[in-house]
Amino acid sequence: MESAKAVFDEMLYRNLISWNMMIDGYVKNGNIGAALKVFDTMPERDLFSWNLMIDGLSKDHQIEFARQLFDKMPERDVITWNSMIDGYAKCGNMKTANELFDQVPFKDEVTWGIMINGYANSNQIGLAHCWFEKMPYKNLITWNCLLGGYAKCGDVRAAHQLFNSMPFRNLTSWNTMLDAYAKHGKMELAFQLFNLMPLKDVVSWNILIDGHNKIGNVQLAEELFDIMPYRDVVSWNLMLSGYKENGLLKKAVDLFFHMHLLGEKPDCFTLAIVLSAIADLGLIVQGRWVHAYAERSKFSLDGNIGVSLIDMYSKSGYVDLALNIFDNIQLRNIDHWNAMISGLAIHGYGIMLSLCLKIQHYGCMVDLLGRAGFLEAAVRIVNSMPMTPNDVVWRALLGASRSHGNLEIAEHAARRLINMVPHDSSSFVLLSSIYVYKGQFKSARDVWKIMKENGVLKNPGLSYIELNGFLHEFSAGDTSHPQTMEIYLILKCMIPALMLAVSSSETSFATVCVRKIGYHRDLQTKEKAVEMMMGPISWFLNDRRWSKINVLHVASNHFLGDLESDQPQIGKGELPKRRAAEASNNTYYVFKGGFAKQKLLSLTVDLVRSNPLLKPWCGGCEEDAKARLTPEFISEC
């Protein structure tokens, strides 16, 4: 629009068409204020000028302002009436919409369709059907409106019956029915209908991909994405979102950069999704690249991109950069405030929560109090909330109860959490671990039995470490990393040192799991051990190779309580970190300066130096060390 305005300003003669084109451009780009300025300054107006402004104001939910212009109009046509009725309907004011409908001197099928849509969107599907029956004539538009109404209200059976009774169908009809099946998890029926479609477009493929992603069938969504004949930006966004929502964060980031290499142009939703995935992984290098790309491409930070950037920088330990982003956003909405307040709270600025209390802020406060050991205060916060606590709040309380060994609060929080999200494994895993810590092994087994009976699968333990812009991914029992032998060698040597270094409560938990439970793998001990060690191992292995590394980001989907308990022993500012209070259950740590050498490496250096087989690692003779890292050598250790 900047280029269009420059050309418009240089025009020596402007006719009515050029003025209307400027209004239309601003309206389509959502800049209603600029459109109004052009409308007010134009020397003359026609019916098209008035209709453009009324339609723009109605779609922007400025219905009262639109009504003022409507009342001033010298003449009106059916488009004018339809825009006003549609504006009231979308605002949920069906009473006024009905009054205007009665005043329309000439109604067309669009007018009737707007009323049917309006009642359907207001969850008054019965009235929508009555209006459909009252129509003097029915065409494809009104049939599709009623079909969409049943789909939106979740009445898939009625939608199916109406679809079968339609005298004729177009692509919109097929896609509407397909979307109804997909949104309600009926993917087998959706796939059958998809195969029956005489014509498919990119929307049809997108509906199937989105439906499979929503039920967790990402593999099939991938296959559809790969074979679809044409992809638009929505296709890419749906696949990115599917990876993100199903915990495949690295795949989401990789897909975005693959999209960039293919020359596909992302939109603001693309950047918001990938920034959210980057935030969960703690990939500050990639996050800054996306930030720079957004600025180069002149994306506005006033929407979802700004929210995602604030979240990303906060989770990566750069709350000052998050504040800078927040300060530079001109039109802040509630999401920007929520992201910034949450970011400040997780960095210890809990007093910021008093600025504006929403349910997210209660979740942060419960998390802060719980981690500090004030469980009773956290419970009082939950009990005094003016709104019903959601799963985020109960999960924060359950995690804190597990960290501090409070079985009573843990059981209460777990019951509430399981009722809310019965297929989320984190509540079962946390509850079972506290039973183990308390020595109630039968109760722990019962929890895992219930999980198995309900078909709840535990998410595998994953850790991510970013070094020099490269993301290293580790999972429990993983042997795919190119430095596997080196990693497991050091792991074997570090276990005794880490057992001594962790806090007494964690030592008790680990010792109980390893020594007294024969199935400790099921009780996540192995995963926890690998995650606890993987950070120190990587620092040790990379101490010689990347000696200039100053900042290290670690993300794990399990909470590393040991590092939290060591915080008082570390100099102020050396260990900025956060534990996520969101539903992702991820934990993020940012280690700056010399902390890796001063603290974590001290757990292993003495042990390694005392072992003659491992001296090369300490003496800097890397080639000698590699030569000795044979399978026989590892088994001997």
XYZ file of C-alpha atoms in Angstrom:
637
model
C 0.000 0.000 0.000
C 2.946 2.346 0.522
C 3.830 2.079 -3.176
C 0.190 2.502 -4.195
C -0.101 5.620 -2.033
C 3.096 7.060 -3.526
C 1.698 6.630 -7.048
C -1.678 8.036 -5.950
C -0.034 11.129 -4.421
C 1.885 11.830 -7.657
C -1.222 11.628 -9.859
C -2.014 14.995 -11.447
C -5.629 14.003 -12.020
C -7.579 11.576 -9.853
C -10.960 10.276 -10.853
C -13.549 8.473 -8.745
C -12.112 5.071 -9.657
C -8.652 5.934 -8.289
C -10.142 7.194 -4.998
C -12.232 4.029 -4.637
C -9.222 1.838 -5.383
C -7.300 3.463 -2.515
C -10.206 2.874 -0.111
C -10.540 -0.717 -1.307
C -6.800 -1.337 -0.838
C -6.759 -0.003 2.708
C -9.892 -1.969 3.635
C -8.459 -5.219 2.269
C -5.256 -4.653 4.259
C -7.215 -4.016 7.449
C -6.195 -0.354 7.726
C -9.672 1.064 8.313
C -8.328 4.329 9.761
C -6.441 5.157 6.556
C -9.477 4.161 4.482
C -11.631 6.591 6.468
C -9.150 9.418 5.871
C -9.330 8.831 2.114
C -13.135 8.589 2.290
C -13.386 11.888 4.190
C -11.078 13.772 1.800
C -12.419 12.518 -1.538
C -14.212 15.323 -3.455
C -17.171 13.172 -4.481
C -18.532 9.735 -3.605
C -20.662 7.189 -5.365
C -22.598 4.185 -4.057
C -19.506 2.005 -4.425
C -17.512 4.338 -2.125
C -20.151 4.132 0.607
C -20.450 0.353 0.282
C -16.677 -0.097 0.562
C -16.552 1.859 3.823
C -19.613 0.215 5.365
C -18.357 -3.259 4.471
C -14.902 -2.479 5.907
C -16.295 -1.078 9.158
C -18.695 -4.005 9.553
C -15.947 -6.577 9.082
C -13.803 -4.645 11.572
C -16.668 -4.952 14.108
C -17.142 -1.163 14.168
C -20.827 -1.738 13.604
C -22.088 1.458 15.281
C -19.836 3.634 13.120
C -20.993 1.677 10.067
C -24.614 2.334 11.090
C -23.944 6.082 11.238
C -22.658 6.042 7.658
C -25.544 3.787 6.624
C -28.088 6.293 7.966
C -26.376 9.152 6.064
C -26.346 7.379 2.697
C -28.298 9.159 -0.038
C -29.156 5.819 -1.684
C -28.729 2.119 -0.882
C -28.665 -1.123 -2.829
C -28.879 -4.770 -1.763
C -25.098 -4.867 -1.167
C -25.445 -2.052 1.371
C -28.210 -3.851 3.250
C -26.339 -7.157 3.163
C -23.175 -5.560 4.589
C -25.087 -4.075 7.522
C -27.053 -7.262 8.256
C -23.859 -9.298 8.053
C -22.104 -6.886 10.428
C -24.825 -7.221 13.072
C -24.974 -11.000 12.598
C -21.221 -11.378 13.093
C -21.445 -9.298 16.263
C -24.106 -11.699 17.555
C -26.858 -9.067 17.438
C -29.424 -11.155 15.579
C -32.328 -9.039 16.853
C -31.130 -5.922 14.985
C -30.112 -8.054 12.003
C -33.685 -9.389 11.878
C -35.115 -5.859 12.053
C -32.937 -4.734 9.146
C -33.875 -7.855 7.173
C -37.549 -6.919 7.449
C -36.748 -3.436 6.062
C -34.834 -4.672 3.007
C -36.916 -3.699 -0.065
C -35.343 -6.389 -2.275
C -33.798 -9.528 -0.821
C -31.522 -11.881 -2.706
C -30.132 -15.317 -1.829
C -27.135 -13.683 -0.101
C -29.475 -11.843 2.283
C -31.169 -15.100 3.264
C -27.817 -16.866 3.520
C -26.494 -14.205 5.916
C -29.452 -14.739 8.248
C -29.057 -18.534 8.163
C -25.332 -18.204 8.836
C -25.931 -15.712 11.617
C -28.317 -17.988 13.508
C -26.050 -20.983 12.969
C -23.024 -19.095 14.301
C -25.094 -18.061 17.322
C -25.757 -21.767 18.053
C -29.420 -21.330 17.087
C -29.437 -24.027 14.427
C -33.192 -24.582 14.868
C -33.925 -20.984 13.856
C -31.431 -21.289 11.009
C -33.370 -24.288 9.710
C -36.660 -22.380 10.062
C -35.281 -19.506 7.968
C -34.116 -22.019 5.384
C -37.627 -23.489 5.172
C -39.186 -19.994 4.895
C -37.156 -19.111 1.818
C -39.319 -18.607 -1.266
C -36.594 -20.227 -3.370
C -33.497 -22.160 -2.444
C -30.227 -22.250 -4.306
C -26.782 -23.711 -3.745
C -25.643 -20.783 -1.585
C -28.407 -21.267 0.974
C -28.002 -25.048 0.980
C -24.298 -24.580 1.726
C -25.072 -22.022 4.447
C -27.316 -24.463 6.316
C -24.833 -27.302 5.791
C -22.084 -25.127 7.245
C -24.365 -24.247 10.146
C -24.869 -27.890 11.110
C -21.126 -28.483 10.774
C -20.271 -25.525 13.044
C -22.777 -26.665 15.668
C -21.237 -30.139 15.724
C -24.342 -31.931 14.449
C -22.481 -34.152 11.983
C -25.409 -36.545 11.542
C -27.788 -33.744 10.513
C -25.107 -32.320 8.222
C -24.677 -35.752 6.621
C -28.439 -36.104 6.065
C -28.683 -32.607 4.571
C -25.668 -33.266 2.338
C -27.285 -36.438 0.979
C -30.571 -34.611 0.318
C -28.995 -31.710 -1.591
C -30.306 -31.582 -5.179
C -26.901 -30.423 -6.428
C -23.478 -29.865 -4.904
C -20.398 -27.852 -5.704
C -16.843 -28.001 -4.344
C -17.860 -25.853 -1.349
C -20.508 -28.434 -0.398
C -18.010 -31.292 -0.505
C -15.378 -29.360 1.452
C -17.922 -28.289 4.083
C -18.967 -31.898 4.698
C -15.342 -33.028 4.651
C -14.479 -30.359 7.226
C -17.378 -31.452 9.452
C -16.039 -35.014 9.557
C -12.426 -33.916 10.102
C -13.152 -31.417 12.881
C -14.999 -34.061 14.872
C -12.339 -36.750 14.487
C -14.278 -38.920 12.016
C -11.270 -39.338 9.757
C -12.328 -42.665 8.219
C -15.543 -41.089 6.931
C -13.589 -38.014 5.856
C -11.151 -40.143 3.867
C -14.006 -42.049 2.201
C -15.699 -38.784 1.237
C -12.389 -37.379 -0.015
C -11.987 -40.353 -2.364
C -15.546 -39.868 -3.672
C -15.051 -36.182 -4.489
C -15.333 -35.524 -8.249
C -12.998 -32.549 -7.890
C -10.472 -31.683 -5.191
C -8.697 -28.408 -4.524
C -5.969 -27.382 -2.090
C -8.625 -26.725 0.584
C -9.721 -30.378 0.409
C -6.164 -31.592 0.987
C -5.636 -29.064 3.782
C -8.759 -30.259 5.601
C -7.501 -33.854 5.587
C -4.009 -32.850 6.758
C -5.432 -30.750 9.585
C -7.810 -33.520 10.657
C -5.053 -36.137 10.885
C -2.797 -33.739 12.783
C -5.531 -33.042 15.317
C -5.957 -36.736 16.174
C -2.183 -37.202 16.428
C -1.736 -39.123 13.177
C 1.156 -36.954 12.008
C 2.690 -39.654 9.820
C -0.386 -39.877 7.596
C -0.608 -36.081 7.521
C 3.018 -36.041 6.315
C 2.221 -38.518 3.551
C -0.725 -36.424 2.366
C 1.395 -33.278 2.502
C 4.101 -34.921 0.382
C 1.754 -36.157 -2.359
C -0.637 -33.200 -2.635
C -0.372 -31.696 -6.145
C -0.223 -28.082 -4.980
C 0.532 -26.454 -1.628
C -0.382 -22.981 -0.475
C 0.875 -21.203 2.631
C -2.034 -22.673 4.621
C -0.769 -26.179 3.802
C 2.658 -25.342 5.202
C 1.122 -23.705 8.273
C -1.058 -26.743 8.993
C 1.922 -29.091 8.776
C 4.046 -26.804 10.956
C 1.228 -26.533 13.485
C 0.737 -30.313 13.431
C 4.379 -30.900 14.285
C 4.250 -28.235 16.992
C 1.049 -29.469 18.634
C 2.238 -33.088 18.610
C 5.599 -32.302 20.205
C 7.723 -32.752 17.057
C 9.390 -29.401 17.535
C 12.604 -30.099 15.648
C 10.614 -31.284 12.629
C 8.633 -28.044 12.708
C 11.812 -25.956 12.650
C 13.371 -28.113 9.913
C 10.210 -27.853 7.788
C 10.222 -24.067 8.056
C 13.794 -23.795 6.808
C 13.007 -26.317 4.055
C 10.091 -24.093 3.076
C 12.467 -21.129 2.949
C 14.954 -23.023 0.750
C 12.164 -23.872 -1.706
C 11.368 -20.178 -2.036
C 7.900 -20.457 -0.475
C 6.723 -17.205 1.105
C 5.578 -17.511 4.737
C 2.877 -15.356 6.271
C 2.565 -13.997 9.798
C 1.019 -17.264 11.025
C 3.958 -19.261 9.650
C 6.453 -17.143 11.567
C 4.370 -17.241 14.752
C 4.193 -21.062 14.664
C 7.893 -21.612 14.004
C 8.872 -19.039 16.640
C 6.723 -20.911 19.142
C 8.530 -24.169 18.286
C 11.906 -22.420 18.480
C 10.937 -21.027 21.886
C 10.122 -24.503 23.191
C 13.509 -25.751 21.967
C 15.449 -22.730 23.228
C 17.078 -22.146 19.822
C 18.121 -18.534 20.203
C 20.267 -18.492 17.028
C 17.410 -19.689 14.817
C 15.009 -17.439 16.706
C 17.103 -14.374 15.959
C 17.286 -15.388 12.296
C 13.483 -15.590 12.084
C 13.237 -12.249 13.907
C 15.605 -10.659 11.371
C 13.656 -12.251 8.502
C 10.400 -10.802 9.863
C 11.932 -7.330 10.012
C 13.460 -7.607 6.518
C 10.105 -8.737 5.139
C 8.373 -5.873 6.969
C 6.043 -8.095 8.995
C 4.233 -6.195 11.725
C 4.974 -7.157 15.326
C 1.529 -5.971 16.422
C 0.013 -9.426 15.946
C 1.003 -13.015 16.686
C 4.628 -12.539 15.615
C 5.218 -10.045 18.414
C 3.669 -12.423 20.954
C 5.843 -15.308 19.755
C 9.019 -13.189 19.806
C 8.375 -12.076 23.390
C 7.757 -15.693 24.374
C 10.851 -16.931 22.518
C 13.261 -14.412 24.025
C 11.803 -14.921 27.515
C 12.174 -18.695 27.339
C 15.725 -18.345 26.009
C 16.781 -16.239 28.997
C 16.837 -12.871 27.199
C 14.084 -11.089 29.071
C 15.711 -7.729 28.251
C 15.248 -8.395 24.522
C 11.669 -9.497 25.175
C 11.048 -6.168 26.925
C 12.601 -4.325 23.993
C 10.238 -6.098 21.576
C 7.296 -5.312 23.843
C 8.226 -1.612 24.059
C 8.465 -1.319 20.259
C 5.009 -2.785 19.595
C 2.681 0.079 18.756
C -0.695 -1.657 19.013
C -0.454 -4.042 21.967
C -3.275 -6.476 22.649
C -3.985 -8.749 25.609
C -1.773 -11.507 24.178
C 1.281 -9.217 24.148
C 0.656 -8.260 27.778
C 0.140 -11.886 28.810
C 3.362 -13.008 27.107
C 5.405 -10.201 28.674
C 3.959 -10.616 32.165
C 4.531 -14.377 32.013
C 8.075 -13.819 30.749
C 8.868 -11.473 33.626
C 7.251 -13.801 36.147
C 9.264 -16.845 35.117
C 12.444 -14.822 35.508
C 11.583 -14.021 39.100
C 9.668 -10.771 38.667
C 6.581 -12.223 40.312
C 5.305 -8.832 41.395
C 4.451 -8.130 37.753
C 1.585 -10.590 38.067
C -0.352 -8.047 40.115
C -0.687 -5.814 37.050
C -3.352 -7.850 35.319
C -4.650 -11.122 36.655
C -5.730 -13.690 34.100
C -5.723 -17.458 34.454
C -2.245 -17.656 32.865
C -0.904 -15.389 35.596
C -2.428 -17.546 38.324
C -0.656 -20.502 36.711
C 2.651 -18.618 36.853
C 2.083 -17.644 40.487
C 1.262 -21.212 41.524
C 4.387 -22.365 39.707
C 6.584 -19.733 41.390
C 5.276 -20.467 44.895
C 5.458 -24.212 44.332
C 9.061 -24.164 43.160
C 9.999 -22.025 46.159
C 8.474 -24.651 48.471
C 5.429 -22.637 49.571
C 2.944 -25.364 48.665
C 0.265 -24.291 51.122
C 0.361 -20.761 49.717
C 0.112 -22.197 46.206
C -2.960 -24.209 47.244
C -4.536 -21.075 48.729
C -3.964 -19.263 45.431
C -5.695 -22.090 43.542
C -8.633 -22.185 45.962
C -9.115 -18.406 45.828
C -9.047 -18.061 42.044
C -12.091 -16.174 40.721
C -12.204 -18.513 37.712
C -12.086 -22.319 37.471
C -8.444 -23.532 37.504
C -7.436 -25.115 34.215
C -5.016 -27.949 33.499
C -2.023 -25.566 33.442
C -2.669 -24.515 37.045
C -3.156 -28.070 38.312
C -0.074 -29.284 36.432
C 2.052 -26.560 38.030
C 0.783 -27.581 41.476
C 1.359 -31.274 40.772
C 4.914 -30.632 39.574
C 5.701 -28.612 42.693
C 4.230 -31.336 44.930
C 6.431 -33.917 43.233
C 9.539 -31.754 43.708
C 8.847 -31.293 47.422
C 7.409 -34.737 48.149
C 3.919 -33.663 49.240
C 1.787 -36.715 48.442
C -1.539 -35.327 49.674
C -1.467 -32.243 47.448
C -0.061 -34.291 44.560
C -2.944 -36.782 44.691
C -5.521 -33.989 44.774
C -3.912 -32.117 41.859
C -3.454 -35.333 39.851
C -7.134 -36.292 40.242
C -8.263 -32.900 38.981
C -5.749 -32.954 36.148
C -6.631 -36.481 34.998
C -10.330 -35.543 34.918
C -9.553 -32.529 32.727
C -7.024 -34.117 30.348
C -7.377 -37.913 30.702
C -4.976 -38.689 27.842
C -2.091 -36.505 29.048
C 0.718 -38.730 30.325
C 2.490 -36.078 32.420
C -0.002 -36.230 35.300
C 0.329 -40.023 35.571
C 4.128 -39.906 35.378
C 4.464 -37.211 38.036
C 2.073 -39.007 40.384
C 3.838 -42.352 39.954
C 7.234 -40.787 40.645
C 6.082 -39.299 43.934
C 4.638 -42.688 44.962
C 8.057 -44.215 44.271
C 9.791 -41.511 46.282
C 7.441 -42.225 49.198
C 8.090 -45.966 48.912
C 4.531 -46.766 47.798
C 5.582 -48.996 44.931
C 2.214 -50.761 44.606
C 0.483 -47.410 44.117
C 3.062 -46.499 41.478
C 2.396 -49.755 39.644
C -1.351 -49.099 39.859
C -0.885 -45.700 38.201
C 1.001 -47.268 35.302
C -1.649 -49.986 35.077
C -4.377 -47.344 34.762
C -2.328 -45.607 32.074
C -2.065 -48.854 30.124
C -5.780 -49.629 30.480
C -6.731 -46.147 29.274
C -4.323 -46.289 26.349
C -2.245 -43.374 27.646
C 1.306 -43.441 26.298
C 4.206 -41.784 28.071
C 6.049 -39.204 26.005
C 9.661 -40.324 25.525
C 12.306 -38.348 27.395
C 13.901 -35.841 25.023
C 16.654 -33.278 25.480
C 17.913 -30.692 23.020
C 21.226 -28.859 23.178
C 22.083 -26.012 20.836
C 25.745 -25.359 20.005
C 26.884 -22.919 17.334
C 23.422 -22.929 15.769
C 23.284 -26.746 15.518
C 20.591 -28.621 17.410
C 21.608 -31.912 19.066
C 18.653 -34.113 20.004
C 18.881 -36.922 22.574
C 16.299 -39.450 23.687
C 16.379 -42.229 26.258
C 18.483 -45.104 24.982
C 19.436 -43.126 21.877
C 22.410 -44.473 19.902
C 22.028 -42.464 16.697
C 24.249 -39.520 17.670
C 27.653 -39.571 15.896
C 29.400 -39.265 19.278
C 27.382 -42.018 20.959
C 30.363 -44.002 22.246
C 32.011 -40.944 23.743
C 28.769 -39.782 25.335
C 27.968 -43.093 27.013
C 31.547 -43.534 28.188
C 31.495 -40.234 30.038
C 27.947 -40.955 31.220
C 29.124 -44.150 32.912
C 31.866 -42.259 34.723
C 29.625 -39.353 35.722
C 26.795 -41.285 37.363
C 28.525 -41.671 40.783
C 29.551 -38.021 40.847
C 26.098 -36.786 39.924
C 24.472 -39.067 42.490
C 26.563 -37.346 45.139
C 26.010 -33.881 43.734
C 22.237 -33.800 43.494
C 20.107 -32.719 46.418
C 19.193 -35.222 49.101
C 15.585 -35.536 47.977
C 16.593 -36.250 44.406
C 19.277 -38.686 45.580
C 16.700 -40.555 47.578
C 14.360 -40.687 44.618
C 17.054 -41.913 42.235
C 18.460 -44.440 44.703
C 15.022 -45.862 45.482
C 14.234 -46.216 41.787
C 17.523 -47.867 40.883
C 17.978 -50.176 43.856
C 14.471 -51.175 44.877
C 12.398 -51.146 41.706
C 13.226 -53.827 39.192
C 11.277 -52.062 36.482
C 12.921 -48.679 36.974
C 12.802 -48.119 33.208
C 9.006 -47.854 33.490
C 9.377 -45.353 36.292
C 11.310 -42.965 34.052
C 14.543 -43.344 36.047
C 16.568 -44.180 32.989
C 15.123 -41.258 31.062
C 15.719 -38.924 33.980
C 19.287 -40.137 34.404
C 20.054 -39.648 30.720
C 18.536 -36.171 30.777
C 20.393 -35.240 33.965
C 23.699 -36.328 32.484
C 23.294 -35.242 28.878
C 23.914 -31.555 29.558
C 27.144 -32.093 31.555
C 28.297 -34.737 29.076
C 27.868 -32.412 26.142
C 29.676 -29.614 27.950
C 32.541 -31.948 28.801
C 32.812 -33.319 25.263
C 32.590 -29.868 23.751
C 34.917 -28.176 26.246
C 37.888 -28.798 23.935
C 36.109 -28.394 20.625
C 34.107 -25.249 21.287
C 36.093 -23.526 24.001
C 34.748 -20.109 22.995
C 31.123 -21.041 23.645
C 29.727 -18.467 26.071
C 26.031 -19.340 26.158
C 24.503 -22.817 26.114
C 20.775 -23.537 25.750
C 19.285 -26.798 26.967
C 15.635 -27.820 26.569
C 14.094 -30.944 28.066
C 10.565 -32.271 28.314
C 11.321 -33.376 31.894
C 12.037 -30.991 34.763
C 15.637 -31.092 36.015
C 14.961 -30.267 39.626
C 18.583 -30.801 40.669
C 19.849 -27.741 38.853
C 17.138 -25.641 40.449
C 18.142 -26.725 43.918
C 21.737 -25.651 43.283
C 20.834 -22.071 42.454
C 21.855 -20.497 45.810
C 25.405 -21.798 45.328
C 25.848 -19.925 42.060
C 26.724 -16.279 41.599
C 23.837 -13.947 40.867
C 23.030 -13.736 37.181
C 25.069 -16.776 36.189
C 22.110 -19.120 35.847
C 19.085 -17.425 34.309
C 16.531 -20.172 33.778
C 12.879 -20.974 33.629
C 10.491 -23.791 34.131
C 7.580 -23.679 31.755
C 4.166 -23.099 33.304
C 2.417 -23.835 30.021
C 0.879 -27.081 28.909
C 3.938 -28.089 26.890
C 5.655 -29.455 30.024
C 9.026 -28.402 28.656
C 11.838 -27.092 30.852
C 14.329 -24.521 29.593
C 17.779 -23.681 30.934
C 20.194 -21.049 29.736
C 23.758 -21.282 31.043
C 25.932 -18.208 30.564
C 29.556 -17.345 31.178
C 31.844 -19.838 32.860
C 29.164 -21.707 34.758
C 29.652 -24.934 32.803
C 33.305 -25.172 33.773
C 32.863 -23.885 37.316
C 29.948 -26.038 38.385
C 28.944 -28.978 36.228
C 32.393 -29.942 35.022
C 33.617 -29.959 38.613
C 31.345 -32.959 39.150
C 33.393 -35.048 36.734
C 36.895 -33.666 36.286
C 38.321 -35.191 39.463
C 36.679 -38.522 38.729
C 37.911 -38.588 35.142
C 41.445 -37.521 36.041
C 41.663 -40.307 38.598
C 41.001 -42.877 35.868
C 44.163 -43.541 33.800
C 42.075 -44.779 30.886
C 40.451 -41.362 30.582
C 43.453 -39.086 31.077
C 43.578 -38.147 27.378
C 40.260 -36.334 27.788
C 41.755 -34.062 30.399
C 45.125 -33.631 28.763
C 43.690 -32.364 25.497
C 44.917 -35.359 23.478
C 41.651 -35.845 21.663
C 42.916 -38.185 18.947
C 44.369 -40.555 21.537
C 41.054 -40.580 23.345
C 39.116 -41.337 20.189
C 41.446 -44.183 19.323
C 40.732 -45.814 22.655
C 36.959 -45.458 22.444
C 36.275 -48.944 21.109
C 33.282 -51.123 22.082
C 35.636 -53.396 24.033
C 37.051 -50.405 25.898
C 33.577 -49.147 26.806
C 32.468 -52.572 28.067
C 35.695 -52.791 30.093
C 34.925 -49.450 31.736
